[in-house]
PDB file of C-alpha atoms in Angstrom:
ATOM      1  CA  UNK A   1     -19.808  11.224 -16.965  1.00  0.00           C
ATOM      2  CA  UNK A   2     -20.361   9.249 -20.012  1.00  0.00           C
ATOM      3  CA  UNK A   3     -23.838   9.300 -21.595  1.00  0.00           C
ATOM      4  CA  UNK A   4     -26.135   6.423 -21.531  1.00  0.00           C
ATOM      5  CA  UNK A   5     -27.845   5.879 -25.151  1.00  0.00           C
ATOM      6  CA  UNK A   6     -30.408   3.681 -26.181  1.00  0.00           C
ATOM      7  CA  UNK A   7     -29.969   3.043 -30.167  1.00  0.00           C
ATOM      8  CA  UNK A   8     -26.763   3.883 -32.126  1.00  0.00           C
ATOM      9  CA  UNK A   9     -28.806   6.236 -34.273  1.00  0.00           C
ATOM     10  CA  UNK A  10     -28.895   8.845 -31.817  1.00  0.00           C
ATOM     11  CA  UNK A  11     -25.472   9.306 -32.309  1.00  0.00           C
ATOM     12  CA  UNK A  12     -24.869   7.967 -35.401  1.00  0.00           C
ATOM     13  CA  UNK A  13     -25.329  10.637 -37.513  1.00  0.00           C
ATOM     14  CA  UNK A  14     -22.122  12.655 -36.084  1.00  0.00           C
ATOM     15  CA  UNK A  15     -20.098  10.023 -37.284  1.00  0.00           C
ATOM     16  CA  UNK A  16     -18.161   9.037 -40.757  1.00  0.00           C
ATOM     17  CA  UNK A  17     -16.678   6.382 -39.862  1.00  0.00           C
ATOM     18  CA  UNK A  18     -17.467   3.306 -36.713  1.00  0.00           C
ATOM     19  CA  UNK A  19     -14.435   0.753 -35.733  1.00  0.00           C
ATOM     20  CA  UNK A  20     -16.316  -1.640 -33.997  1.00  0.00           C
ATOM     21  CA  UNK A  21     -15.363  -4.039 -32.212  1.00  0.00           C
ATOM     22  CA  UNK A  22     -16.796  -7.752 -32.710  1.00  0.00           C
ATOM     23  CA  UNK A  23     -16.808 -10.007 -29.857  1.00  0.00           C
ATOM     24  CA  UNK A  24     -19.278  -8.859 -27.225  1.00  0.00           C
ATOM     25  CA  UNK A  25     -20.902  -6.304 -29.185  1.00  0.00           C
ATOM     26  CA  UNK A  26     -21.380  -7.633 -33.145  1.00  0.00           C
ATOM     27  CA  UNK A  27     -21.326 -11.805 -31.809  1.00  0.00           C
ATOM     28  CA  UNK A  28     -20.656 -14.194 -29.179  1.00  0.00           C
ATOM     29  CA  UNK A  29     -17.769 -16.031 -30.994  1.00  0.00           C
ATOM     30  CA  UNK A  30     -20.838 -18.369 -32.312  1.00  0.00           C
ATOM     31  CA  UNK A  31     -23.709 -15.963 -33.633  1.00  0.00           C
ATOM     32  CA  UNK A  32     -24.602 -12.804 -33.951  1.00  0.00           C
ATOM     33  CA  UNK A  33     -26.619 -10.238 -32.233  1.00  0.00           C
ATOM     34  CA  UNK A  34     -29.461  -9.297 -34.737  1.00  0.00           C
ATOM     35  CA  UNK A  35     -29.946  -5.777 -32.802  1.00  0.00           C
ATOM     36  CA  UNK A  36     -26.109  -4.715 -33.372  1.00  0.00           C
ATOM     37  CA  UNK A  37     -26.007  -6.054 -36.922  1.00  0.00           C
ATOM     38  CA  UNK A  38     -29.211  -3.863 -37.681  1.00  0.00           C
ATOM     39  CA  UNK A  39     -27.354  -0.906 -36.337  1.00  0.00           C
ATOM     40  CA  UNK A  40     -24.695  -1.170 -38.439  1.00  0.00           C
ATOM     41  CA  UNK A  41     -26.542  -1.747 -41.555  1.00  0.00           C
ATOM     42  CA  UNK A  42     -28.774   1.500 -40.811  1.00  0.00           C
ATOM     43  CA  UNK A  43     -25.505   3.445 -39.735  1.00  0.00           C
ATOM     44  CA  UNK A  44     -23.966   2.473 -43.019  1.00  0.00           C
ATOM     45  CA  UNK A  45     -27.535   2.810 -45.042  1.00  0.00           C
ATOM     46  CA  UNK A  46     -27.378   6.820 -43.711  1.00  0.00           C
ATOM     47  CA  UNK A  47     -24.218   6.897 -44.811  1.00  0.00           C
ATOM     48  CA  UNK A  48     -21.434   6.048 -42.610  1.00  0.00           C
ATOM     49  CA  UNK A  49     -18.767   3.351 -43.450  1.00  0.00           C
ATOM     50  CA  UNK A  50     -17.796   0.573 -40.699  1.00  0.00           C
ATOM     51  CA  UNK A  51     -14.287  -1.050 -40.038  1.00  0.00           C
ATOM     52  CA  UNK A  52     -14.512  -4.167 -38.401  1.00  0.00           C
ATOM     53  CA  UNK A  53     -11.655  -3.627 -36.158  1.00  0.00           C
ATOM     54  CA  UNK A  54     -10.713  -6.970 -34.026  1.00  0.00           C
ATOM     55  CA  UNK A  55      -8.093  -8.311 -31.926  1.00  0.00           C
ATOM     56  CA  UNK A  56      -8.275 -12.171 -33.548  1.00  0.00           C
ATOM     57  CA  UNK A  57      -4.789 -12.808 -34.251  1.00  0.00           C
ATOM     58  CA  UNK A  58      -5.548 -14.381 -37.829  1.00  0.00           C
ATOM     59  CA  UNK A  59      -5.303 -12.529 -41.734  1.00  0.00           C
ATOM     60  CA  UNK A  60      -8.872 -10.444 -41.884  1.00  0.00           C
ATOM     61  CA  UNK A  61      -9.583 -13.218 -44.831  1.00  0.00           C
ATOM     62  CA  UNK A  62     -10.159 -15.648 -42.121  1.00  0.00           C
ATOM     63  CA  UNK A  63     -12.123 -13.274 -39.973  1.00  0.00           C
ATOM     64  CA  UNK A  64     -14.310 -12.491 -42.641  1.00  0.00           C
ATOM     65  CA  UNK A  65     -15.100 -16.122 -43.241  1.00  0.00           C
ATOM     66  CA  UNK A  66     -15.780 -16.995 -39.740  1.00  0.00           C
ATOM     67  CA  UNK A  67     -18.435 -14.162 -39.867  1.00  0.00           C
ATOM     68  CA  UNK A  68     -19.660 -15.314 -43.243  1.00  0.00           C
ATOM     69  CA  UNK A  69     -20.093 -18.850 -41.375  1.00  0.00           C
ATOM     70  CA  UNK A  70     -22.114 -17.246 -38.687  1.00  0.00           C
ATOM     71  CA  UNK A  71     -24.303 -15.626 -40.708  1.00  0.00           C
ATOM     72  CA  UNK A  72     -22.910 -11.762 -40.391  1.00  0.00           C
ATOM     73  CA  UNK A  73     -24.301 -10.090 -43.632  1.00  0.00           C
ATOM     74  CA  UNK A  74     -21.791  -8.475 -45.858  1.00  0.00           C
ATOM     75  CA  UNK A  75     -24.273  -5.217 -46.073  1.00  0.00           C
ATOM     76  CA  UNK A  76     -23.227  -4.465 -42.347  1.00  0.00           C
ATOM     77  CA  UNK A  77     -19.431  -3.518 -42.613  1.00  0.00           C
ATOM     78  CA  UNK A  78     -16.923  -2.209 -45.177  1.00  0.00           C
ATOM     79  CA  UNK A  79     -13.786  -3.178 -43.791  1.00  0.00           C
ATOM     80  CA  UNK A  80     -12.080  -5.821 -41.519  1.00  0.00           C
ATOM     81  CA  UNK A  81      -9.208  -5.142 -39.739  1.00  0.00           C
ATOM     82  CA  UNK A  82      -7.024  -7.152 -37.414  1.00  0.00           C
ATOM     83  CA  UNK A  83      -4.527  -7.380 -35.146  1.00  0.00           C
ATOM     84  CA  UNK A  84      -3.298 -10.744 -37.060  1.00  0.00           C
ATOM     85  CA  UNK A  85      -2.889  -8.338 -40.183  1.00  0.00           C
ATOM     86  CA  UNK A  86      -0.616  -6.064 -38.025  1.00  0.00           C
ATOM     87  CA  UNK A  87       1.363  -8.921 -36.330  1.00  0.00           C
ATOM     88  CA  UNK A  88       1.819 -10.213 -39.341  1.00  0.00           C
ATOM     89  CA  UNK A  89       4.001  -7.270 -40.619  1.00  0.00           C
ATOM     90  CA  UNK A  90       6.444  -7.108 -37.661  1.00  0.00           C
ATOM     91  CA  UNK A  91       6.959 -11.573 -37.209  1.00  0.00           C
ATOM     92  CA  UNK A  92       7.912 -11.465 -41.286  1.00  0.00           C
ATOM     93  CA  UNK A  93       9.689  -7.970 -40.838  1.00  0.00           C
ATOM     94  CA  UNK A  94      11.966 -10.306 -37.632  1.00  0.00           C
ATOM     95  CA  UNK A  95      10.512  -8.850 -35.214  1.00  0.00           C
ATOM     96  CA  UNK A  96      11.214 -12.057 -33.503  1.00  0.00           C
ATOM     97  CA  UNK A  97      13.698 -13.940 -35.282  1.00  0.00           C
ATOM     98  CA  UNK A  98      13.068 -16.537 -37.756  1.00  0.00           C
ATOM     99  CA  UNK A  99      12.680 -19.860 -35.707  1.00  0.00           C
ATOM    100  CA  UNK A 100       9.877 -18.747 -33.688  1.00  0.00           C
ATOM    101  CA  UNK A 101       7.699 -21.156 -31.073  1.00  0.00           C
ATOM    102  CA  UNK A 102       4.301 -20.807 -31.735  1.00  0.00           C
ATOM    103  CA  UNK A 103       1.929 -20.947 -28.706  1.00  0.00           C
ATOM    104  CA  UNK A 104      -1.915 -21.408 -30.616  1.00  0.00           C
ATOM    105  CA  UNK A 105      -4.287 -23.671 -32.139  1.00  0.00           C
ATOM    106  CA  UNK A 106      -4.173 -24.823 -35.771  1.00  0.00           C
ATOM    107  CA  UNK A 107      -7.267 -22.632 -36.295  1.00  0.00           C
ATOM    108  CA  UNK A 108      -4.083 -19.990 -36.195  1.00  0.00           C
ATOM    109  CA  UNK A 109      -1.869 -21.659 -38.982  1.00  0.00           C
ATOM    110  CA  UNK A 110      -2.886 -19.037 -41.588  1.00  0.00           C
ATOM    111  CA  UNK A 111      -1.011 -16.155 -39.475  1.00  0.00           C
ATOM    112  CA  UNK A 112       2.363 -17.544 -40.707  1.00  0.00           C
ATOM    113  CA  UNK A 113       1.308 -20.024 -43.845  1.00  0.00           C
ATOM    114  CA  UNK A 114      -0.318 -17.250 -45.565  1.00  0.00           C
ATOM    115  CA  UNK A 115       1.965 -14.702 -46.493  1.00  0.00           C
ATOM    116  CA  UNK A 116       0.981 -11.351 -47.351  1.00  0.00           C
ATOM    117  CA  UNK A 117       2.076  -9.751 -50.680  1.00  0.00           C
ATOM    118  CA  UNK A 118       4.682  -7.624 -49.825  1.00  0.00           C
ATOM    119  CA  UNK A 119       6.093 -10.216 -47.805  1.00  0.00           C
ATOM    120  CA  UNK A 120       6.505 -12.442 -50.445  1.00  0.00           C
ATOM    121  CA  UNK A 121      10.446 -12.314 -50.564  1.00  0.00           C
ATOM    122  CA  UNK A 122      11.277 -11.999 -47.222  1.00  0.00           C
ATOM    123  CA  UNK A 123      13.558 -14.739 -45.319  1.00  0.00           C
ATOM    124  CA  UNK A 124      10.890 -17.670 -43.907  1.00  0.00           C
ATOM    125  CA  UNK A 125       9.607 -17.473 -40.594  1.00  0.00           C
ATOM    126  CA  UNK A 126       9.590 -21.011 -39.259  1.00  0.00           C
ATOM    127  CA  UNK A 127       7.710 -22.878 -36.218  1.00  0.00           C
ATOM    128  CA  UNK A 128      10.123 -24.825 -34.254  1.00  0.00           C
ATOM    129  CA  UNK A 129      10.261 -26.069 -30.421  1.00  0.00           C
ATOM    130  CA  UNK A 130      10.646 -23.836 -27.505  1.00  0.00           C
ATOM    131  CA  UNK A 131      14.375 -25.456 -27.222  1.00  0.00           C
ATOM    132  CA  UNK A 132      15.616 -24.120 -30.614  1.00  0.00           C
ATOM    133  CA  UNK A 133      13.302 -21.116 -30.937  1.00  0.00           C
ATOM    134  CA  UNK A 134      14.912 -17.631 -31.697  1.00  0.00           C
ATOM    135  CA  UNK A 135      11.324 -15.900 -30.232  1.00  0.00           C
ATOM    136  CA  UNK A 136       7.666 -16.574 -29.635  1.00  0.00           C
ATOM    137  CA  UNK A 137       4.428 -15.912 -31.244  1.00  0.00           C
ATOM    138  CA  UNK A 138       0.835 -16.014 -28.920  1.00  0.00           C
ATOM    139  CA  UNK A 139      -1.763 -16.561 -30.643  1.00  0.00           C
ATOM    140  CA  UNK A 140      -3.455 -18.100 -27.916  1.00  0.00           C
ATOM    141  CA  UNK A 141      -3.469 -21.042 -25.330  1.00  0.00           C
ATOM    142  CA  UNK A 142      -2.694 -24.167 -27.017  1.00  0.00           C
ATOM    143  CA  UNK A 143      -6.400 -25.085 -24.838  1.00  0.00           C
ATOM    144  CA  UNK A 144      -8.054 -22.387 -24.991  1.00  0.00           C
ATOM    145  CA  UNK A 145     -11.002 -24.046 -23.381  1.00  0.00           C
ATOM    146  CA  UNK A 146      -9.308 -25.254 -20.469  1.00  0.00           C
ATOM    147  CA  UNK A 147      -5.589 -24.208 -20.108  1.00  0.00           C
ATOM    148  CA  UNK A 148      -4.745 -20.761 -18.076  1.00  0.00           C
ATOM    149  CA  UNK A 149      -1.704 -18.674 -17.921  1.00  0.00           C
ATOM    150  CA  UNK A 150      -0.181 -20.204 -15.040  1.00  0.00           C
ATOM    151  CA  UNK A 151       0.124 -23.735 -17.072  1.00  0.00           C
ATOM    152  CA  UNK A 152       2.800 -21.831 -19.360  1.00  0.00           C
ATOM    153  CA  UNK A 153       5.084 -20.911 -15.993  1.00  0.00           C
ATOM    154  CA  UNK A 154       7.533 -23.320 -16.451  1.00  0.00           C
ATOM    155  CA  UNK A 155       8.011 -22.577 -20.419  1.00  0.00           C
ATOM    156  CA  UNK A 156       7.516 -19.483 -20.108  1.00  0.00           C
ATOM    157  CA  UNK A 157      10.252 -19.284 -17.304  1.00  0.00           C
ATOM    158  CA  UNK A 158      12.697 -20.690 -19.089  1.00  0.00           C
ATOM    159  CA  UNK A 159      12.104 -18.857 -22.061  1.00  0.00           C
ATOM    160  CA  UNK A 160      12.787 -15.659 -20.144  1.00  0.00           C
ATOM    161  CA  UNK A 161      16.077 -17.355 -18.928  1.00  0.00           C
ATOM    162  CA  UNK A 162      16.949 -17.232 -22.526  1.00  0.00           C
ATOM    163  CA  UNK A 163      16.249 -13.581 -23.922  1.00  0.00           C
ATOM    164  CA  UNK A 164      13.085 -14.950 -25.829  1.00  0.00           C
ATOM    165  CA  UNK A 165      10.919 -11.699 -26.768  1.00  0.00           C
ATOM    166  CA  UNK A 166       7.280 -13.148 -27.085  1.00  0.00           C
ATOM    167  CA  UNK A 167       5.189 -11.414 -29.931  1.00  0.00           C
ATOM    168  CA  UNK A 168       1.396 -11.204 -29.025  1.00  0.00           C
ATOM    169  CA  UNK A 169      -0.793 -11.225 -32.157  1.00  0.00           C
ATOM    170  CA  UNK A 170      -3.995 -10.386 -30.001  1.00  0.00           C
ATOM    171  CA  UNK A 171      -3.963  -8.716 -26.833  1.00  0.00           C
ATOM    172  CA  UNK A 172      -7.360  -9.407 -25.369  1.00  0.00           C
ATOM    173  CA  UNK A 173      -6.752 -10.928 -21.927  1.00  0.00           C
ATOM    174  CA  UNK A 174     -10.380 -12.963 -22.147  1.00  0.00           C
ATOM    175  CA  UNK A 175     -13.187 -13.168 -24.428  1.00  0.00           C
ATOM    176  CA  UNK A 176     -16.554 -14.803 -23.960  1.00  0.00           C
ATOM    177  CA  UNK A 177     -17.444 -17.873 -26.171  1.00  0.00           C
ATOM    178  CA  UNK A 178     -21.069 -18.308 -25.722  1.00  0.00           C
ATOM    179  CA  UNK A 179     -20.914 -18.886 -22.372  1.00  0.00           C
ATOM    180  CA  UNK A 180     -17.796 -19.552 -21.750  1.00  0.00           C
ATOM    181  CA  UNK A 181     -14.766 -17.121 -20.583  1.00  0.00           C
ATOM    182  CA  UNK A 182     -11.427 -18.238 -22.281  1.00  0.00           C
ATOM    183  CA  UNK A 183      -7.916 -16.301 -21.893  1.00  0.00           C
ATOM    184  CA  UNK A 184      -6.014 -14.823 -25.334  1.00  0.00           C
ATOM    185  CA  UNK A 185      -2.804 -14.693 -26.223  1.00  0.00           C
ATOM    186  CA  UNK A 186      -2.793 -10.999 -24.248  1.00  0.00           C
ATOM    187  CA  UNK A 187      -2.954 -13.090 -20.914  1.00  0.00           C
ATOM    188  CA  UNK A 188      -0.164 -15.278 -21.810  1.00  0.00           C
ATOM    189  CA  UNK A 189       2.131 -11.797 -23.004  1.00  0.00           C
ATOM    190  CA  UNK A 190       0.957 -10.316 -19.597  1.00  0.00           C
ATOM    191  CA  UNK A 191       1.751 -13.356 -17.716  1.00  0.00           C
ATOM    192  CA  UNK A 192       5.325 -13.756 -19.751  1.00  0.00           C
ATOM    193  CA  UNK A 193       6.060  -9.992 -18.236  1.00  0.00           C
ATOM    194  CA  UNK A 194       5.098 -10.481 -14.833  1.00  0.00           C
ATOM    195  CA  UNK A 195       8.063 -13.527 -14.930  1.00  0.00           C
ATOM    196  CA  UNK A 196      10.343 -10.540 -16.086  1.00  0.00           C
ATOM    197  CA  UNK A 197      10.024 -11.383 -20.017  1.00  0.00           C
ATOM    198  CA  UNK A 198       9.947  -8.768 -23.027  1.00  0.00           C
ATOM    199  CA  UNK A 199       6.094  -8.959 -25.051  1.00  0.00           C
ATOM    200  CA  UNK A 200       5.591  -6.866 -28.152  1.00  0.00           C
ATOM    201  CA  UNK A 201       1.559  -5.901 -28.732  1.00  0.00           C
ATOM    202  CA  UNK A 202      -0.312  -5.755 -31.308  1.00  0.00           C
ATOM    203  CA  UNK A 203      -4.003  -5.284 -31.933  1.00  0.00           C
ATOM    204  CA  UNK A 204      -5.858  -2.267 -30.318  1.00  0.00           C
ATOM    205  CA  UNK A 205      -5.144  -0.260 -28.146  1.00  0.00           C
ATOM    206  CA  UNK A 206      -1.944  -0.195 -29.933  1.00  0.00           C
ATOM    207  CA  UNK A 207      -1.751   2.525 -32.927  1.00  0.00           C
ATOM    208  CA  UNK A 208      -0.655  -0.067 -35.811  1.00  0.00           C
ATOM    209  CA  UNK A 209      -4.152  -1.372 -36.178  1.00  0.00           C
ATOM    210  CA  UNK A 210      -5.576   1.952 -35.892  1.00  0.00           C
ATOM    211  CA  UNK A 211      -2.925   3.742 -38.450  1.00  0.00           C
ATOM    212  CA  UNK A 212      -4.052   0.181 -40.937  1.00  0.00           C
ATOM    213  CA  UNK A 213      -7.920   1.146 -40.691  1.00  0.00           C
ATOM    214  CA  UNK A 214      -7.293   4.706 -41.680  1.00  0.00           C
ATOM    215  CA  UNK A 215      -5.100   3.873 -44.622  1.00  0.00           C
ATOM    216  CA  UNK A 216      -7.541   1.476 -45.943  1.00  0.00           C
ATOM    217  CA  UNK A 217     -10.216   3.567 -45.485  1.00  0.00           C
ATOM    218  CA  UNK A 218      -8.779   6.468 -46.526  1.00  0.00           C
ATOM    219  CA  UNK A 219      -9.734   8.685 -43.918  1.00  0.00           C
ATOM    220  CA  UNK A 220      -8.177  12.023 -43.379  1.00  0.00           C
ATOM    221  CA  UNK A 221      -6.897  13.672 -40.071  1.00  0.00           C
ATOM    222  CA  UNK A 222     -10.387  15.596 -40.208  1.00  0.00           C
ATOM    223  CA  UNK A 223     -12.992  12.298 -39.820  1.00  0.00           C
ATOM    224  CA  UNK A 224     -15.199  11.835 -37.532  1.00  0.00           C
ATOM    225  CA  UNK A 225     -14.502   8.517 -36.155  1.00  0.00           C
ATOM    226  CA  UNK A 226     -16.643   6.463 -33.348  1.00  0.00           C
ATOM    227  CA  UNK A 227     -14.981   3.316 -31.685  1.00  0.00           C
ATOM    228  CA  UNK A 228     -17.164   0.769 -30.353  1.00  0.00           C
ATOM    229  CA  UNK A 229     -16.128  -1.720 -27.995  1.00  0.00           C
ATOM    230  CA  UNK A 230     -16.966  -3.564 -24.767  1.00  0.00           C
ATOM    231  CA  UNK A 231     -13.221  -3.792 -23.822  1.00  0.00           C
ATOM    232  CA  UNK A 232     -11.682  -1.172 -21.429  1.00  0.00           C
ATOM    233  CA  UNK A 233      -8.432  -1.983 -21.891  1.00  0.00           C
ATOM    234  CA  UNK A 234      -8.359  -2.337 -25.477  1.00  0.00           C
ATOM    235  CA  UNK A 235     -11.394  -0.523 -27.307  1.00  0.00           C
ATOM    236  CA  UNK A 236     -11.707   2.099 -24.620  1.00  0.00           C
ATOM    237  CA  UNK A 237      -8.163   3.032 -24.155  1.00  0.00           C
ATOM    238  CA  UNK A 238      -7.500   2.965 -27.449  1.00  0.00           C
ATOM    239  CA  UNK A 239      -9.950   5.509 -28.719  1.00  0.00           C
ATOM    240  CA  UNK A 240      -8.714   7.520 -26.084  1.00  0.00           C
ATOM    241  CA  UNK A 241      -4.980   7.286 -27.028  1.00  0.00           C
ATOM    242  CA  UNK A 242      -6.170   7.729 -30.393  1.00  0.00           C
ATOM    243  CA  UNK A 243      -7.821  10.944 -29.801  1.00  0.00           C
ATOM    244  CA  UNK A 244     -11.386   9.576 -30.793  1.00  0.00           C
ATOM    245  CA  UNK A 245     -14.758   9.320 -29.082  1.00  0.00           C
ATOM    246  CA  UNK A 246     -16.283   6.159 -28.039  1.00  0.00           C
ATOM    247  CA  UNK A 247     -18.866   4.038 -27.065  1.00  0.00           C
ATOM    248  CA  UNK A 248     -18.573   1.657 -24.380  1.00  0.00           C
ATOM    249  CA  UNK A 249     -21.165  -1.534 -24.824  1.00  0.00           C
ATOM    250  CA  UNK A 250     -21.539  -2.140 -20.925  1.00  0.00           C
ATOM    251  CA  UNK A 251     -23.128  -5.507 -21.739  1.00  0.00           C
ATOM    252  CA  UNK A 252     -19.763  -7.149 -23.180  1.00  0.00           C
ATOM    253  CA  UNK A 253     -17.093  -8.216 -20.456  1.00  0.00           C
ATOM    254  CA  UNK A 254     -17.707  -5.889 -17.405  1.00  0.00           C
ATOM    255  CA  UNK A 255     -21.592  -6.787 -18.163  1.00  0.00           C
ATOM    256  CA  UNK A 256     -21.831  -8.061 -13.977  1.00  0.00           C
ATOM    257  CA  UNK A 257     -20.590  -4.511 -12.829  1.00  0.00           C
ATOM    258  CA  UNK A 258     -23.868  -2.321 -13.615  1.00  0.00           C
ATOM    259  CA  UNK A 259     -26.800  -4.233 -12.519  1.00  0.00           C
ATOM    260  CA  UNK A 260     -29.119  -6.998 -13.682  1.00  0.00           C
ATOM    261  CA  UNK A 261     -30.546  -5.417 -16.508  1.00  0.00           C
ATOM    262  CA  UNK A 262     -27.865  -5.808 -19.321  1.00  0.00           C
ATOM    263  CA  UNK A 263     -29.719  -3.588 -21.362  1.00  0.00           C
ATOM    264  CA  UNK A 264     -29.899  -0.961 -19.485  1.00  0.00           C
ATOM    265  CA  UNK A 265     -26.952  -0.093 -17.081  1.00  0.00           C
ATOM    266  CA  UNK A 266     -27.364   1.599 -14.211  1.00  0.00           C
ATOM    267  CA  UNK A 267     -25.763   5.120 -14.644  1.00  0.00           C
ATOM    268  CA  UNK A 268     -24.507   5.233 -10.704  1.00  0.00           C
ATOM    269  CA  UNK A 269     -22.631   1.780 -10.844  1.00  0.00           C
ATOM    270  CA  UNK A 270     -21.362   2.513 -14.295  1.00  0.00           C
ATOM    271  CA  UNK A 271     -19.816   6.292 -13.197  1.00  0.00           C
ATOM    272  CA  UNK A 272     -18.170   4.425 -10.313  1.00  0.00           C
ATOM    273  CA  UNK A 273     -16.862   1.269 -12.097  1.00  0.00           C
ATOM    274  CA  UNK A 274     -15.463   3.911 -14.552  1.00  0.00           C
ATOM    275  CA  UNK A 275     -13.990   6.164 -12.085  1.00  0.00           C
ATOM    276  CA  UNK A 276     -11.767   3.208 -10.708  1.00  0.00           C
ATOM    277  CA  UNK A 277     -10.897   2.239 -14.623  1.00  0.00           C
ATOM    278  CA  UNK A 278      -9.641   5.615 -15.095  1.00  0.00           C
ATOM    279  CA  UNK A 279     -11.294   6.009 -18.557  1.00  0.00           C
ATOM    280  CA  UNK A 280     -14.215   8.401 -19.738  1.00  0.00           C
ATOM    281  CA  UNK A 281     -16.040   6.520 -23.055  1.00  0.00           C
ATOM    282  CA  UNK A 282     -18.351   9.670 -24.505  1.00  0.00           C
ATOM    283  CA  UNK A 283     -21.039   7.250 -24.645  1.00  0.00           C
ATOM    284  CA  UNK A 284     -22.450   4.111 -23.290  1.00  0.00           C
ATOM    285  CA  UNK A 285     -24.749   1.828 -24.188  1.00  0.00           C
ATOM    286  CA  UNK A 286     -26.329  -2.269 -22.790  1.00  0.00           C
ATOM    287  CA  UNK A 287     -26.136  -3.737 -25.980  1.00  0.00           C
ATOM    288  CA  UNK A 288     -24.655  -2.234 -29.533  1.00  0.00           C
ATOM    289  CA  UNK A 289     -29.008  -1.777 -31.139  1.00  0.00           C
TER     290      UNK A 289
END
């Protein structure tokens, strides 16, 4: 059964190290939650060091100028992380050809215009149309406000028909903007398999992002390291593959599963709703506070 906590900093202090997730449990995708940022900040005042760690599929520059823009304080993390950053590496390594068709927004233009150091000298990756592409990068619907999955069948269909492998630069299925629920590029890779196509992940719960954060962090095999998250798929399963505990913000995705009091989950539906997830987060909490 996972335990239900009420503040971060009964836990805290058995911790090094936090990768926390950011949409549903640091923002909204347009402001912050002044609870979870105070966590953070007294996590890393006793200190602990927090990674960032996110499934946007843009450089961690940009990420850590949309947080700047929505007033995140620099005092409550160390480190940003990803899953654009580790994308990155395998499109300019060829992971998908060259010519590649880009399904995103231009909000998503700095994933291939700007290229990382050691990428410098590689061959140029180039966006061209679904007709002459060599593979595809998702970063996202090309509406992300109104476009689902389904809109992409006939594309997507007849890029399978080809051999295109789609690269997924962020394999969150939905987030919540505000109040709005909008699909990722994870829905269109998941889609693109269930037509029979090949999709490459990356982005948590896949161990590239994970393997970055430790690098940059420098954290040996001996750290204690908590994972926050509201995702079951991603920050959930991911900890678990990784071997590290976690703790599950019920408040985030699933928040309609365990009762009307986001806050405060009801232990009952939670132990249920995770019995038919398969997953056992060490902790759980209503909100990250």
């Amino acid at each position: 059964m996972s335990q239900i906590i009420g503040n971060l900093s009964q836990i805290g202090g058995d911790y090094d190290a936090l990768f926390c997730d950011l949409w549903g449990c640091l923002h909204n995708g347009k402001q912050p939650y002044p609870a979870a940022v105070g966590a953070l900040q007294q996590f890393r005042q006793a200190g602990g060091r927090v990674c960032l760690m996110t499934n946007a599929p843009r450089p961690n520059q940009y990420v850590i100028a949309q947080l700047d823009r929505m007033g995140v304080p620099r005092d409550a993390w160390d480190l940003v992380v990803s899953s654009g950053d580790a994308a990155q590496d395998a499109m300019f390594a060829g992971a998908v050809g060259r010519k590649v068709w880009h399904i995103g927004t231009e909000k998503d233009d700095g994933f291939f215009t700007d290229i990382p150091g050691e990428w410098a000298d590689a061959p140029a990756v180039s966006r061209v149309s679904l007709e002459e592409a060599e593979g595809i990068v998702a970063t996202g619907p090309f509406d992300e406000a109104n476009e689902a999955p389904e809109d992409y069948r006939a594309r997507l269909m007849m890029a399978r028909e080809r051999g295109l492998v789609l690269l997924c630069a962020n394999p969150d299925v939905v987030v919540d903007m505000g109040e709005t629920r909008i699909y990722c590029a994870g829905a269109l890779a998941e889609f693109y398999e269930e037509l029979g196509g090949k999709s490459l992940y990356f982005g948590k719960p896949y161990p590239p992002i994970y393997d970055r954060a430790r690098r940059l962090m420098d954290l040996g095999d001996d750290a204690r390291i908590l994972a926050v998250g509201d995702g079951i798929r991603t920050d959930v399963k991911g900890a678990q593959q990784e071997g590290i505990d976690c703790l599950f913000v019920t408040g985030g995705l699933a928040a309609e599963a365990f009762g009307p009091d986001v806050e405060n989950p009801d232990a009952e539906l939670l132990r249920e709703w995770l019995a038919t997830q398969q997953m056992a987060p060490r902790y759980s909490i209503g909100r990250l506070r």
